[in-house]
Every structure is written in structure tokens, then in C-alpha cells.
PDB file of C-alpha atoms in Angstrom:
ATOM      1  CA  VAL U   7     101.602 147.651  95.942  1.00 93.00           C
ATOM      2  CA  TRP U   8     104.812 148.438  94.159  1.00 92.00           C
ATOM      3  CA  SER U   9     106.501 148.164  90.773  1.00 95.00           C
ATOM      4  CA  LEU U  10     109.975 148.408  89.490  1.00 93.00           C
ATOM      5  CA  SER U  11     110.870 151.727  87.806  1.00 93.00           C
ATOM      6  CA  LYS U  12     110.839 151.764  83.981  1.00 89.00           C
ATOM      7  CA  LYS U  13     114.543 152.638  83.974  1.00 92.00           C
ATOM      8  CA  TYR U  14     115.454 149.639  86.190  1.00 91.00           C
ATOM      9  CA  THR U  15     113.303 147.149  84.173  1.00 89.00           C
ATOM     10  CA  GLU U  16     115.036 148.105  80.930  1.00 89.00           C
ATOM     11  CA  SER U  17     118.451 146.917  82.305  1.00 91.00           C
ATOM     12  CA  ALA U  18     117.221 144.210  84.734  1.00 93.00           C
ATOM     13  CA  LYS U  19     117.692 140.488  83.804  1.00 96.00           C
ATOM     14  CA  TRP U  20     114.575 139.619  85.831  1.00 97.00           C
ATOM     15  CA  THR U  21     110.965 140.609  86.375  1.00 96.00           C
ATOM     16  CA  LEU U  22     108.644 140.768  89.380  1.00 97.00           C
ATOM     17  CA  PHE U  23     107.343 137.407  88.337  1.00 97.00           C
ATOM     18  CA  ASP U  24     110.886 136.017  88.990  1.00 98.00           C
ATOM     19  CA  LEU U  25     110.857 137.808  92.370  1.00 98.00           C
ATOM     20  CA  GLN U  26     107.467 136.170  93.137  1.00 98.00           C
ATOM     21  CA  ASN U  27     108.991 132.770  92.436  1.00 98.00           C
ATOM     22  CA  GLU U  28     112.058 133.566  94.655  1.00 98.00           C
ATOM     23  CA  LEU U  29     109.879 134.647  97.539  1.00 98.00           C
ATOM     24  CA  GLN U  30     107.628 131.565  97.063  1.00 98.00           C
ATOM     25  CA  GLN U  31     110.681 129.374  97.670  1.00 97.00           C
ATOM     26  CA  SER U  32     111.062 131.087 101.057  1.00 95.00           C
ATOM     27  CA  GLY U  33     107.379 130.420 101.887  1.00 96.00           C
ATOM     28  CA  TRP U  34     105.981 133.875 101.036  1.00 97.00           C
ATOM     29  CA  MET U  35     102.944 134.390  98.850  1.00 96.00           C
ATOM     30  CA  VAL U  36     103.525 137.767  97.270  1.00 97.00           C
ATOM     31  CA  PRO U  37     101.778 137.769  93.864  1.00 97.00           C
ATOM     32  CA  ALA U  38     102.879 139.818  90.783  1.00 97.00           C
ATOM     33  CA  TYR U  39     100.138 141.059  88.464  1.00 95.00           C
ATOM     34  CA  THR U  40      99.917 142.636  85.062  1.00 95.00           C
ATOM     35  CA  MET U  41      97.776 145.734  84.985  1.00 94.00           C
ATOM     36  CA  PRO U  42      94.605 146.339  82.867  1.00 94.00           C
ATOM     37  CA  LYS U  43      94.719 146.756  79.103  1.00 93.00           C
ATOM     38  CA  SER U  44      95.668 150.435  78.931  1.00 93.00           C
ATOM     39  CA  ILE U  45      98.722 149.821  81.019  1.00 92.00           C
ATOM     40  CA  GLU U  46      99.302 146.148  80.543  1.00 88.00           C
ATOM     41  CA  ASP U  47     103.142 146.596  80.288  1.00 87.00           C
ATOM     42  CA  MET U  48     103.214 147.546  84.011  1.00 91.00           C
ATOM     43  CA  VAL U  49     103.697 144.712  86.511  1.00 94.00           C
ATOM     44  CA  VAL U  50     103.026 145.181  90.179  1.00 97.00           C
ATOM     45  CA  MET U  51     103.479 143.163  93.303  1.00 97.00           C
ATOM     46  CA  ARG U  52     100.949 143.371  96.268  1.00 94.00           C
ATOM     47  CA  ILE U  53     101.387 142.390  99.843  1.00 94.00           C
ATOM     48  CA  VAL U  54      98.224 141.841 102.002  1.00 92.00           C
ATOM     49  CA  VAL U  55      99.131 141.892 105.653  1.00 91.00           C
ATOM     50  CA  ARG U  56      96.919 139.960 108.055  1.00 90.00           C
ATOM     51  CA  GLN U  57      95.892 141.365 111.387  1.00 94.00           C
ATOM     52  CA  GLY U  58      98.424 140.330 114.047  1.00 94.00           C
ATOM     53  CA  MET U  59     101.413 140.091 111.783  1.00 95.00           C
ATOM     54  CA  SER U  60     104.358 140.710 114.048  1.00 96.00           C
ATOM     55  CA  ARG U  61     107.322 143.093 113.410  1.00 96.00           C
ATOM     56  CA  ASP U  62     109.587 140.119 113.365  1.00 97.00           C
ATOM     57  CA  MET U  63     107.638 138.568 110.588  1.00 96.00           C
ATOM     58  CA  ALA U  64     107.686 141.870 108.640  1.00 96.00           C
ATOM     59  CA  ASP U  65     111.437 142.089 109.053  1.00 98.00           C
ATOM     60  CA  MET U  66     111.782 138.568 107.835  1.00 98.00           C
ATOM     61  CA  LEU U  67     109.749 139.342 104.770  1.00 97.00           C
ATOM     62  CA  LEU U  68     111.904 142.425 104.001  1.00 97.00           C
ATOM     63  CA  ARG U  69     115.119 140.478 104.530  1.00 98.00           C
ATOM     64  CA  ASP U  70     113.803 137.707 102.140  1.00 98.00           C
ATOM     65  CA  ILE U  71     113.000 140.383  99.518  1.00 98.00           C
ATOM     66  CA  GLU U  72     116.441 141.917  99.904  1.00 98.00           C
ATOM     67  CA  ASN U  73     118.113 138.586  99.524  1.00 98.00           C
ATOM     68  CA  ALA U  74     115.974 137.504  96.614  1.00 98.00           C
ATOM     69  CA  VAL U  75     116.704 140.844  94.705  1.00 97.00           C
ATOM     70  CA  ALA U  76     120.414 140.466  95.488  1.00 97.00           C
ATOM     71  CA  SER U  77     120.376 137.014  94.057  1.00 97.00           C
ATOM     72  CA  LEU U  78     118.392 137.976  90.966  1.00 97.00           C
ATOM     73  CA  ASP U  79     120.670 140.969  90.373  1.00 95.00           C
ATOM     74  CA  LYS U  80     123.635 138.499  89.993  1.00 96.00           C
ATOM     75  CA  LEU U  81     121.982 136.946  86.918  1.00 96.00           C
ATOM     76  CA  THR U  82     124.074 137.243  83.836  1.00 93.00           C
ATOM     77  CA  HIS U  83     121.359 136.434  81.385  1.00 94.00           C
ATOM     78  CA  PRO U  84     117.635 137.365  81.291  1.00 93.00           C
ATOM     79  CA  THR U  85     115.170 134.920  82.682  1.00 91.00           C
ATOM     80  CA  PRO U  86     113.028 133.067  80.157  1.00 86.00           C
TER      81      PRO U  86
END
């Protein structure tokens, strides 16, 4: 489970929900969630790794995350 730092989210043009969508286009299911009522402003992503996931698959996921973040960081306007 991870989230973006508050400082990063203040200047970013995208959210973890946008990253979720980007990863979904690459075939990954990495959901983004809002937290409970007392901290509902926080959004996190969670990866559940099944038994037997290879190192190659993990490397592919990390590469796809890096590529998606790089693509999202190029946005000039905030996502809707």
C-alpha cells in the first residue's frame, strides 16, 4: 500500500485514480482507494501479489508504473 506525499499531490496534475487507469490499460489491476471518514482526503493504492508471481512479472509491473507516472507527469492541465 502506498500514497503520494501531500507535497507532491499539491502540485501534481493527476491522482492515483489516474495512475490506476493508466495501469489498467497495460493489463494491471492496481486499485486506488479513498480512506475512511477521518482521513478521506488520503488516497492509497494497493498491490496484492499472488503466490508464484515471478521476478520478471514484478519487474514488468514496476516498469509500467514508472512509464505511467512519467506519462502523467507530462500533463499540462489537471485531469478532470
